[in-house]
Short mmCIF file of C-alpha atoms in Angstrom, two decimals:
data_model
loop_
_atom_site.label_atom_id
_atom_site.label_comp_id
_atom_site.label_asym_id
_atom_site.label_seq_id
_atom_site.Cartn_x
_atom_site.Cartn_y
_atom_site.Cartn_z
CA MET R 1 11.88 7.68 13.62
CA VAL R 2 9.48 10.64 13.19
CA GLY R 3 9.04 12.85 10.24
CA LYS R 4 10.50 16.33 10.67
CA LEU R 5 7.30 18.06 10.21
CA ALA R 6 4.64 16.18 10.73
CA TRP R 7 4.70 15.60 14.55
CA PRO R 8 6.38 17.61 17.00
CA PRO R 9 10.17 18.18 17.15
CA ALA R 10 12.86 17.19 20.04
CA THR R 11 12.40 21.17 21.38
CA GLN R 12 8.93 21.81 22.41
CA PRO R 13 7.14 25.04 20.87
CA HIS R 14 6.53 27.42 23.58
CA ALA R 15 2.99 28.17 22.24
CA THR R 16 0.41 25.74 21.76
CA GLY R 17 -0.79 27.36 18.55
CA GLU R 18 2.65 26.69 17.18
CA LEU R 19 2.49 23.35 18.15
CA THR R 20 -1.00 22.80 16.70
CA MET R 21 0.39 24.36 13.32
CA SER R 22 3.38 22.36 13.14
CA ILE R 23 0.97 19.36 13.62
CA ARG R 24 -1.37 20.55 10.80
CA THR R 25 1.46 21.40 8.41
CA GLY R 26 3.26 18.29 8.75
CA LYS R 27 -0.38 16.47 8.09
CA GLN R 28 -1.23 18.47 5.08
CA LEU R 29 2.65 17.72 3.92
CA ALA R 30 1.92 14.20 4.27
CA LEU R 31 -1.23 14.30 2.23
CA LEU R 32 0.22 16.20 -0.35
CA SER R 33 3.03 13.76 -0.75
CA SER R 34 0.10 10.77 -0.98
CA CYS R 35 -1.81 13.16 -3.78
CA LEU R 36 1.30 13.25 -5.74
CA ALA R 37 1.45 9.75 -6.12
CA PHE R 38 -1.94 9.31 -7.24
CA VAL R 39 -1.31 12.11 -9.56
CA ILE R 40 1.49 10.68 -11.38
CA VAL R 41 0.21 7.09 -11.59
CA ILE R 42 -3.42 8.54 -13.27
CA LEU R 43 -1.55 10.70 -15.54
CA ASP R 44 0.20 7.76 -16.89
CA VAL R 45 -3.09 6.19 -17.80
CA SER R 46 -4.63 9.27 -19.32
CA VAL R 47 -1.59 10.99 -21.06
CA VAL R 48 -0.22 7.88 -22.91
CA ASN R 49 -3.87 7.25 -24.39
CA VAL R 50 -3.78 10.62 -25.99
CA ALA R 51 -0.03 9.92 -27.56
CA LEU R 52 -1.16 6.41 -28.99
CA ARG R 53 -1.52 7.74 -32.52
CA SER R 54 1.89 9.41 -32.31
CA LEU R 55 3.36 6.22 -31.21
CA ARG R 56 1.69 4.14 -34.07
CA VAL R 57 2.88 6.57 -36.45
CA GLU R 58 6.46 6.85 -35.23
CA PHE R 59 6.87 2.98 -34.77
CA ALA R 60 4.35 1.64 -37.28
CA GLY R 61 2.37 -0.42 -34.40
CA THR R 62 -0.73 -2.47 -34.72
CA ILE R 63 -3.48 -2.36 -32.11
CA ALA R 64 -2.20 -4.71 -30.02
CA HIS R 65 0.90 -3.02 -29.64
CA LEU R 66 -0.95 0.11 -28.57
CA GLU R 67 -3.03 -2.38 -26.18
CA TRP R 68 0.50 -3.52 -24.67
CA VAL R 69 1.67 0.11 -24.44
CA VAL R 70 -1.59 0.76 -21.90
CA SER R 71 -1.55 -2.71 -20.69
CA GLY R 72 1.81 -3.49 -19.90
CA TYR R 73 1.74 -0.73 -17.23
CA THR R 74 -1.50 -2.05 -16.09
CA LEU R 75 -0.14 -5.62 -15.92
CA THR R 76 2.64 -5.16 -13.57
CA PHE R 77 0.33 -2.43 -11.53
CA ALA R 78 -2.10 -4.78 -10.96
CA ALA R 79 0.10 -8.17 -10.36
CA PHE R 80 2.63 -6.72 -7.60
CA LEU R 81 -0.22 -4.36 -5.62
CA LEU R 82 -1.05 -7.21 -3.27
CA THR R 83 2.52 -7.56 -2.40
CA ALA R 84 3.22 -3.96 -2.13
CA GLY R 85 0.32 -3.66 0.58
CA ALA R 86 1.75 -6.38 2.38
CA LEU R 87 5.49 -4.92 2.19
CA GLY R 88 3.87 -1.81 3.41
CA ASP R 89 2.49 -3.70 6.68
CA ARG R 90 5.69 -5.36 7.23
CA PHE R 91 8.27 -2.34 6.74
CA GLY R 92 6.03 0.32 7.05
CA PRO R 93 4.25 2.58 4.27
CA ARG R 94 7.04 5.27 4.40
CA LYS R 95 9.79 3.03 3.24
CA VAL R 96 7.78 1.50 0.54
CA PHE R 97 6.34 4.65 -0.80
CA ILE R 98 9.83 6.59 -1.31
CA LEU R 99 11.28 3.37 -3.17
CA GLY R 100 8.18 2.94 -5.16
CA PHE R 101 8.55 6.97 -6.11
CA VAL R 102 12.22 6.77 -6.87
CA LEU R 103 11.43 3.49 -9.07
CA PHE R 104 8.77 5.42 -11.05
CA ALA R 105 10.80 8.20 -11.93
CA LEU R 106 13.75 5.96 -13.30
CA ALA R 107 11.41 4.14 -15.26
CA SER R 108 9.56 7.38 -16.63
CA LEU R 109 12.98 8.74 -17.54
CA LEU R 110 13.37 5.45 -19.34
CA CYS R 111 10.34 5.42 -21.08
CA GLY R 112 11.00 9.06 -22.60
CA LEU R 113 14.26 7.44 -23.89
CA ALA R 114 12.90 4.20 -25.63
CA GLY R 115 14.02 3.67 -29.19
CA SER R 116 11.41 1.09 -29.75
CA LEU R 117 7.93 0.01 -29.12
CA THR R 118 9.46 -3.08 -27.71
CA ALA R 119 11.62 -0.86 -25.46
CA LEU R 120 8.92 1.28 -24.43
CA ILE R 121 6.50 -1.39 -23.37
CA ALA R 122 9.33 -2.76 -21.31
CA CYS R 123 10.21 0.21 -19.48
CA ARG R 124 6.11 0.62 -18.82
CA LEU R 125 6.18 -2.82 -17.15
CA LEU R 126 8.93 -1.24 -14.87
CA GLN R 127 6.70 1.69 -14.43
CA GLY R 128 3.89 -0.04 -13.23
CA LEU R 129 6.06 -1.87 -10.37
CA GLY R 130 7.04 1.62 -9.37
CA ALA R 131 3.16 2.45 -9.25
CA ALA R 132 2.28 -0.67 -7.50
CA LEU R 133 4.48 0.33 -4.74
CA VAL R 134 3.44 3.96 -4.35
CA VAL R 135 -0.57 3.39 -4.24
CA PRO R 136 -1.56 1.39 -1.63
CA ALA R 137 1.41 3.01 0.45
CA SER R 138 -0.12 6.60 -0.23
CA LEU R 139 -3.61 5.22 0.94
CA ALA R 140 -1.92 3.79 3.98
CA ILE R 141 -0.27 7.13 5.08
CA VAL R 142 -3.58 9.02 4.51
CA ASN R 143 -4.92 5.97 6.92
CA GLN R 144 -2.30 6.73 9.72
CA THR R 145 -2.08 10.48 9.20
CA PHE R 146 -5.83 11.16 9.74
CA PRO R 147 -7.25 8.66 12.46
CA GLU R 148 -10.33 10.69 13.12
CA LYS R 149 -13.46 9.39 10.75
CA ASN R 150 -14.69 12.30 9.29
CA ALA R 151 -11.28 13.92 8.74
CA ARG R 152 -10.36 10.73 7.12
CA SER R 153 -13.35 10.79 4.68
CA ARG R 154 -12.35 14.20 3.64
CA ALA R 155 -8.60 13.27 3.21
CA ILE R 156 -9.65 10.12 1.00
CA GLY R 157 -11.85 12.54 -0.97
CA LEU R 158 -8.84 14.80 -1.66
CA TRP R 159 -6.65 12.12 -2.38
CA ALA R 160 -8.99 10.78 -4.73
CA ALA R 161 -9.52 14.09 -6.39
CA SER R 162 -6.00 14.10 -7.06
CA GLY R 163 -6.43 11.35 -9.41
CA GLY R 164 -9.40 13.21 -10.88
CA MET R 165 -7.05 16.38 -11.40
CA ALA R 166 -4.64 14.14 -13.31
CA LEU R 167 -7.57 12.57 -15.35
CA ALA R 168 -8.89 16.24 -15.95
CA LEU R 169 -5.78 18.08 -16.77
CA GLY R 170 -3.42 15.14 -17.95
CA PRO R 171 -5.08 14.78 -21.63
CA VAL R 172 -5.01 18.56 -22.60
CA PHE R 173 -1.25 18.80 -20.78
CA GLY R 174 -0.34 15.79 -22.37
CA GLY R 175 -1.92 17.11 -25.77
CA ALA R 176 -0.16 20.26 -25.69
CA LEU R 177 3.32 18.52 -24.76
CA ILE R 178 2.70 16.14 -27.91
CA SER R 179 1.65 18.98 -30.05
CA LEU R 180 4.60 20.90 -28.83
CA THR R 181 7.64 18.84 -28.34
CA GLY R 182 6.30 15.39 -28.94
CA TRP R 183 5.20 12.13 -27.08
CA ARG R 184 8.53 11.27 -24.98
CA ALA R 185 7.79 14.66 -22.99
CA ILE R 186 4.76 13.26 -21.70
CA PHE R 187 6.96 10.70 -19.73
CA PHE R 188 9.66 13.27 -18.70
CA VAL R 189 7.25 15.35 -16.87
CA ASN R 190 6.72 12.43 -14.14
CA VAL R 191 10.49 12.73 -12.97
CA PRO R 192 10.22 16.08 -11.11
CA ILE R 193 6.86 15.20 -9.35
CA ALA R 194 8.08 11.94 -8.26
CA LEU R 195 11.31 13.32 -7.06
CA LEU R 196 9.35 16.05 -5.01
CA GLY R 197 7.05 13.84 -3.70
CA SER R 198 9.72 11.13 -2.46
CA LEU R 199 11.56 14.26 -0.87
CA ILE R 200 8.29 15.25 0.99
CA ALA R 201 7.61 11.99 2.14
CA TRP R 202 10.93 11.53 3.49
CA ARG R 203 10.75 14.62 5.25
CA CYS R 204 6.89 14.83 6.73
CA VAL R 205 5.67 11.13 6.48
CA GLN R 206 5.87 9.38 10.00
CA ASP R 207 7.14 5.78 10.29
CA ALA R 208 4.50 3.47 11.22
CA ALA R 209 5.26 0.56 13.51
CA SER R 210 6.03 -2.23 11.38
CA THR R 211 4.40 -5.70 11.32
CA ALA R 212 7.18 -8.19 12.38
CA GLY R 213 5.30 -11.35 11.70
CA ARG R 214 4.55 -10.49 8.07
CA VAL R 215 6.99 -12.01 5.39
CA VAL R 216 6.72 -11.51 1.68
CA ASP R 217 5.03 -14.57 -0.20
CA ILE R 218 7.36 -15.09 -3.10
CA PRO R 219 5.55 -18.34 -4.49
CA GLY R 220 2.33 -16.54 -4.18
CA GLN R 221 3.67 -13.30 -5.75
CA MET R 222 5.44 -15.01 -8.56
CA LEU R 223 2.09 -17.25 -9.41
CA ALA R 224 0.09 -14.15 -9.31
CA ALA R 225 2.11 -12.44 -11.84
CA LEU R 226 2.34 -15.42 -13.94
CA ALA R 227 -1.51 -15.92 -13.83
CA LEU R 228 -2.00 -12.35 -14.82
CA GLY R 229 0.89 -12.26 -17.36
CA GLY R 230 -1.03 -15.14 -19.34
CA PHE R 231 -4.61 -13.59 -19.10
CA THR R 232 -3.05 -10.21 -20.39
CA LEU R 233 -1.18 -12.08 -23.34
CA ALA R 234 -4.34 -14.23 -24.18
CA LEU R 235 -6.58 -11.18 -24.47
CA ILE R 236 -4.45 -9.01 -26.37
CA GLN R 237 -3.13 -11.74 -28.82
CA VAL R 238 -6.88 -12.59 -29.72
CA ASN R 239 -7.24 -9.71 -31.72
CA ALA R 240 -3.72 -10.18 -33.60
CA SER R 241 -3.37 -13.81 -33.67
CA GLY R 242 -6.95 -15.44 -33.12
CA LEU R 243 -8.69 -17.47 -30.84
CA HIS R 244 -6.87 -20.61 -31.34
CA SER R 245 -3.50 -19.39 -31.95
CA PRO R 246 -0.67 -20.76 -29.76
CA ALA R 247 -0.20 -17.52 -28.04
CA VAL R 248 -3.79 -17.57 -26.88
CA VAL R 249 -3.97 -20.78 -25.93
CA GLY R 250 -0.74 -20.78 -24.28
CA GLY R 251 -1.57 -17.79 -22.29
CA MET R 252 -4.92 -19.01 -21.18
CA MET R 253 -3.24 -22.40 -19.92
CA VAL R 254 -0.53 -20.48 -17.79
CA PHE R 255 -3.53 -18.34 -16.46
CA LEU R 256 -5.49 -21.06 -15.46
CA LEU R 257 -2.69 -23.23 -14.14
CA SER R 258 -1.30 -20.48 -12.21
CA GLY R 259 -4.32 -19.41 -10.82
CA ALA R 260 -5.37 -22.37 -9.60
CA ALA R 261 -2.01 -23.23 -7.95
CA PHE R 262 -2.11 -19.62 -6.30
CA VAL R 263 -5.29 -20.08 -4.73
CA ALA R 264 -4.23 -23.57 -3.36
CA ILE R 265 -0.88 -22.03 -1.76
CA GLU R 266 -2.55 -18.85 -0.52
CA LYS R 267 -5.20 -21.42 1.48
CA HIS R 268 -1.98 -23.21 3.37
CA MET R 269 0.41 -20.33 3.67
CA ALA R 270 1.01 -18.95 7.21
CA HIS R 271 1.24 -15.51 5.72
CA PRO R 272 -0.40 -15.66 2.40
CA MET R 273 -0.10 -12.50 0.00
CA LEU R 274 -3.57 -12.53 -0.38
CA PRO R 275 -5.63 -13.77 2.76
CA LEU R 276 -8.61 -15.59 1.01
CA HIS R 277 -10.44 -15.34 4.23
CA LEU R 278 -11.20 -11.80 3.48
CA PHE R 279 -13.55 -12.33 0.77
CA GLY R 280 -15.59 -13.81 3.34
CA ASN R 281 -16.67 -10.34 4.23
CA ARG R 282 -19.44 -9.34 1.64
CA HIS R 283 -18.48 -5.95 1.71
CA PHE R 284 -14.82 -6.47 0.98
CA ALA R 285 -15.82 -9.31 -1.78
CA ALA R 286 -18.52 -6.67 -3.68
CA SER R 287 -16.12 -3.58 -3.43
CA SER R 288 -13.26 -6.00 -4.91
CA LEU R 289 -15.94 -6.73 -7.96
CA ILE R 290 -17.11 -3.54 -8.26
CA GLY R 291 -13.81 -2.05 -8.66
CA VAL R 292 -13.49 -4.77 -11.88
CA LEU R 293 -16.69 -3.65 -13.15
CA VAL R 294 -16.28 0.28 -12.90
CA ASN R 295 -12.86 0.07 -14.42
CA PHE R 296 -13.65 -2.11 -17.15
CA ALA R 297 -16.12 0.46 -18.45
CA PHE R 298 -14.17 3.75 -17.74
CA TYR R 299 -10.72 2.58 -19.01
CA GLY R 300 -11.70 0.51 -21.32
CA LEU R 301 -13.84 3.50 -22.98
CA ILE R 302 -10.82 5.77 -22.54
CA PHE R 303 -8.42 3.98 -24.67
CA LEU R 304 -11.33 3.81 -27.28
CA PHE R 305 -12.63 7.04 -27.56
CA SER R 306 -9.00 8.08 -27.29
CA LEU R 307 -8.37 6.36 -30.91
CA PHE R 308 -11.71 7.12 -32.11
CA PHE R 309 -11.46 10.89 -31.66
CA GLN R 310 -8.26 10.73 -33.48
CA TYR R 311 -8.99 8.48 -36.35
CA ALA R 312 -12.67 8.70 -36.93
CA TRP R 313 -12.96 12.60 -36.18
CA ALA R 314 -9.67 13.43 -37.23
CA TYR R 315 -8.62 15.12 -34.06
CA THR R 316 -5.15 16.18 -33.00
CA PRO R 317 -3.84 15.05 -29.62
CA LEU R 318 -4.41 18.64 -28.25
CA ASP R 319 -8.18 18.25 -29.37
CA THR R 320 -8.29 14.82 -27.93
CA GLY R 321 -7.40 16.28 -24.57
CA LEU R 322 -9.74 18.76 -24.70
CA ALA R 323 -12.39 16.55 -25.86
CA PHE R 324 -12.06 14.39 -22.59
CA LEU R 325 -11.84 17.75 -20.70
CA PRO R 326 -15.64 17.94 -19.59
CA MET R 327 -15.68 14.34 -18.58
CA THR R 328 -12.77 14.37 -16.60
CA GLY R 329 -13.22 17.87 -15.26
CA SER R 330 -16.43 16.63 -13.75
CA ILE R 331 -14.63 13.55 -12.24
CA MET R 332 -12.33 15.87 -10.29
CA ALA R 333 -15.54 17.95 -8.96
CA ALA R 334 -17.39 15.05 -7.96
CA ASN R 335 -14.41 13.59 -6.17
CA LEU R 336 -14.27 16.78 -4.08
CA LEU R 337 -18.01 16.64 -3.29
CA CYS R 338 -17.76 13.00 -2.61
CA GLY R 339 -16.49 13.22 0.99
CA LYS R 340 -19.09 15.51 2.42
CA LEU R 341 -21.77 13.00 0.54
CA MET R 342 -20.39 10.05 2.14
CA VAL R 343 -20.74 11.55 5.71
CA LYS R 344 -24.22 12.73 5.26
CA HIS R 345 -25.85 9.67 3.07
CA GLY R 346 -23.42 6.65 3.52
CA TYR R 347 -20.82 5.03 0.74
CA ARG R 348 -23.68 2.77 -0.62
CA THR R 349 -26.14 5.57 -1.46
CA VAL R 350 -23.28 7.40 -3.08
CA LEU R 351 -21.70 4.53 -4.82
CA THR R 352 -24.95 3.08 -6.43
CA CYS R 353 -26.20 6.72 -7.62
CA GLY R 354 -22.63 7.53 -8.97
CA ILE R 355 -22.61 4.11 -10.80
CA ALA R 356 -26.09 4.92 -12.19
CA LEU R 357 -25.17 8.09 -13.82
CA ALA R 358 -22.28 6.92 -14.85
CA ALA R 359 -24.18 4.05 -17.09
CA LEU R 360 -26.87 6.82 -17.65
CA GLY R 361 -24.02 9.07 -19.30
CA TYR R 362 -22.69 5.89 -21.80
CA LEU R 363 -26.33 5.02 -22.68
CA SER R 364 -27.19 8.63 -23.90
CA MET R 365 -24.26 8.51 -26.14
CA LEU R 366 -25.40 5.48 -28.31
CA PRO R 367 -27.42 7.38 -31.03
CA PHE R 368 -24.47 10.11 -31.77
CA VAL R 369 -21.22 8.17 -31.76
CA GLY R 370 -21.57 6.80 -35.49
CA ASP R 371 -21.95 10.13 -37.63
CA GLY R 372 -22.58 12.63 -34.50
CA ARG R 373 -20.77 15.60 -33.52
CA TYR R 374 -19.15 16.33 -30.12
CA ALA R 375 -21.58 18.31 -29.19
CA ASP R 376 -24.09 15.58 -28.99
CA ILE R 377 -21.98 13.85 -26.37
CA GLY R 378 -20.29 16.54 -24.40
CA ILE R 379 -23.26 16.72 -21.86
CA GLN R 380 -22.92 12.66 -21.50
CA PHE R 381 -19.59 13.12 -21.01
CA ILE R 382 -20.13 15.51 -17.97
CA VAL R 383 -22.97 13.16 -16.59
CA ALA R 384 -20.76 9.89 -16.85
CA GLY R 385 -17.63 11.59 -15.37
CA VAL R 386 -19.85 12.89 -12.57
CA GLY R 387 -20.92 9.29 -11.78
CA ILE R 388 -17.34 7.78 -12.00
CA GLY R 389 -16.32 10.71 -9.39
CA LEU R 390 -18.70 9.75 -6.93
CA ALA R 391 -18.35 5.91 -7.24
CA VAL R 392 -14.49 5.65 -6.77
CA PRO R 393 -14.05 7.45 -3.54
CA ALA R 394 -17.33 5.61 -2.23
CA MET R 395 -15.93 2.09 -3.44
CA THR R 396 -12.51 2.91 -1.72
CA ASN R 397 -14.21 3.68 1.57
CA ALA R 398 -16.39 0.84 1.49
CA MET R 399 -13.43 -1.46 1.13
CA VAL R 400 -11.15 0.04 3.82
CA SER R 401 -14.06 0.29 6.23
CA SER R 402 -14.84 -3.46 6.02
CA THR R 403 -11.18 -4.46 7.23
CA GLU R 404 -9.27 -5.11 10.01
CA GLN R 405 -6.65 -2.35 10.90
CA ARG R 406 -3.75 -5.29 10.02
CA TYR R 407 -4.82 -5.88 6.71
CA ILE R 408 -5.41 -2.15 5.73
CA GLY R 409 -2.19 -2.39 3.21
CA VAL R 410 -3.62 -5.60 1.78
CA ALA R 411 -7.27 -4.42 1.48
CA SER R 412 -5.71 -1.37 -0.51
CA GLY R 413 -3.60 -3.81 -2.73
CA VAL R 414 -6.76 -5.71 -3.31
CA LEU R 415 -8.90 -2.84 -4.36
CA ASN R 416 -6.22 -1.20 -6.66
CA ALA R 417 -5.29 -4.67 -8.21
CA SER R 418 -9.26 -5.53 -8.98
CA ARG R 419 -9.18 -1.76 -10.69
CA GLN R 420 -6.39 -2.34 -12.85
CA ILE R 421 -7.20 -6.20 -13.59
CA GLY R 422 -10.87 -4.51 -14.85
CA GLY R 423 -9.12 -1.84 -16.97
CA LEU R 424 -6.55 -4.26 -18.31
CA ILE R 425 -9.83 -6.37 -19.29
CA GLY R 426 -11.77 -3.55 -20.57
CA VAL R 427 -8.86 -2.09 -22.82
CA ALA R 428 -8.23 -5.98 -24.35
CA ALA R 429 -12.14 -6.26 -24.70
CA MET R 430 -12.64 -2.91 -26.87
CA GLY R 431 -9.52 -3.43 -29.08
CA LEU R 432 -11.40 -6.69 -29.45
CA ILE R 433 -14.53 -5.48 -30.43
CA VAL R 434 -13.02 -2.86 -32.78
CA GLY R 435 -10.39 -4.83 -34.35
CA ASP R 436 -8.53 -2.10 -36.07
CA VAL R 437 -7.75 1.81 -36.00
CA THR R 438 -9.74 2.46 -39.08
CA ALA R 439 -12.88 4.88 -39.57
CA GLU R 440 -14.99 2.27 -40.56
CA ARG R 441 -14.35 -0.14 -37.75
CA PHE R 442 -15.19 2.71 -35.38
CA ALA R 443 -18.13 3.40 -36.85
CA GLY R 444 -19.33 -0.31 -36.10
CA GLY R 445 -17.70 -0.85 -32.95
CA MET R 446 -18.53 2.12 -30.93
CA ALA R 447 -22.20 0.97 -30.10
CA PRO R 448 -21.57 -2.65 -28.98
CA ALA R 449 -18.56 -1.37 -26.83
CA LEU R 450 -20.71 1.36 -25.13
CA LEU R 451 -23.27 -1.66 -24.63
CA TRP R 452 -20.79 -3.62 -22.83
CA SER R 453 -19.61 -1.03 -20.71
CA ILE R 454 -23.34 -0.02 -19.67
CA SER R 455 -23.74 -3.90 -18.70
CA ALA R 456 -21.04 -3.85 -16.66
CA LEU R 457 -21.92 -0.79 -14.69
CA ALA R 458 -25.35 -2.32 -14.19
CA ILE R 459 -23.99 -5.34 -12.79
CA GLY R 460 -21.47 -3.26 -10.44
CA GLY R 461 -24.39 -1.10 -9.35
CA LEU R 462 -26.55 -3.95 -8.41
CA VAL R 463 -23.58 -5.83 -6.33
CA GLY R 464 -23.32 -2.61 -4.37
CA PHE R 465 -27.03 -2.12 -3.45
CA LEU R 466 -26.96 -5.97 -2.61
CA GLY R 467 -23.66 -6.43 -1.22
CA LEU R 468 -22.93 -2.93 0.99
CA ARG R 469 -24.51 -2.09 4.09
CA LYS R 470 -27.79 0.16 3.62
CA PHE R 471 -26.28 3.17 5.45
CA GLU R 472 -22.88 3.97 6.82
CA PRO R 473 -22.58 7.58 7.28
CA ALA R 474 -18.62 7.54 8.01
CA VAL R 475 -16.00 5.02 8.13
CA THR R 476 -15.50 3.27 11.35
CA GLN R 477 -12.55 4.82 13.57
CA THR R 478 -11.37 1.93 15.44
CA ARG R 479 -10.81 -0.06 12.26
CA LEU R 480 -8.56 2.50 10.51
CA ALA R 481 -6.89 4.22 13.20
CA GLY R 482 -3.44 3.28 11.72
CA SER R 483 -1.88 1.14 9.24
#
């Protein structure tokens, strides 16, 4: 079945211009639905960070509880991305996309109704599952809708820019909602956005041909979820319970055993969730590692600065959202510019320059995070934001351009999973470095946290410089002609 607006209807238009307009409108609406998906997924990262102090006050939670509110979402998001990509390849991205949107709407409603931190964390896990279904399918929809190489580069830039917009406006919007109505509103606002996106996709996105041979790797999915769950438990409980506590030791044992079993099973599965041979391609492997390192630095520091502003500098949620605006606004602007830069200079150059700018921005914050003022770090936030805004679309192009057409959904899942795992580790690591949400702990913990993030970015830049092609002016059309 063909979407009602995306391709010509049964009755042929009388004028060529009308036909062209119908096709163009359908493509634009398909892109809009994909962008709306990325908006709400990113929104629920940026907005929740602004709400952390409100959650701690209402539920008397510890920093470990706050990490779980952020990382519970990230955990299921990362754990199910690969299966979601394979489901998109198997059944077509449109069906998976709509299912994920509806699930995300339901989970958001339940988050807003949660009566305890335990209930909120459980609903955040469900939200992450919806996000996992939506994101790789949204990129696959962009892929199939824009087969021409330069149009695809621009569309991916807009897709990434929609996430940048959510980052830019989400903290301010969320801070205003929290100040006016309380933290629950930040979840309720997702519901109409998700329902609108699913309706547009149902009407306007083309049904891609399914890959009949692909099957869902249930053992692989279960082991991946166990491995990531054990890893997350160990990382977060180190701060709360100590390195030798049963929770930490048990979590690491689950991670190691499940991880080893996952690799062994994936090597011998006829249709593995994660085809390990893809990592034999250096561009694919490099992009995955860069995704981990960039998100370690970025999301780890977003989590930490959200608490730092509110506890060390006594900012309100709205003040905190406004404090992030220079960084997040520059991310959105750089996302919009990135498509043209990749067409002209190639993704390797854009990626490495972006990572270098992000590292420079964070490095120049070091003298001011103790007794400094916001005016001392505002420009640095802009520089770091421009760097992140250039790096993420370039990283995405590097990944998809190195992958065969039949593995596009899996590639999207791997890239997003690697980024979410990086963010998960970053949040846990920053919580461990600071230890507790007091002004005194922030005074001593911010500088080491920045240094860890700068180191991760430096390694990511080196991996990009050595692991990616010297010049790739546009993504390869034949590899990305469909999903």
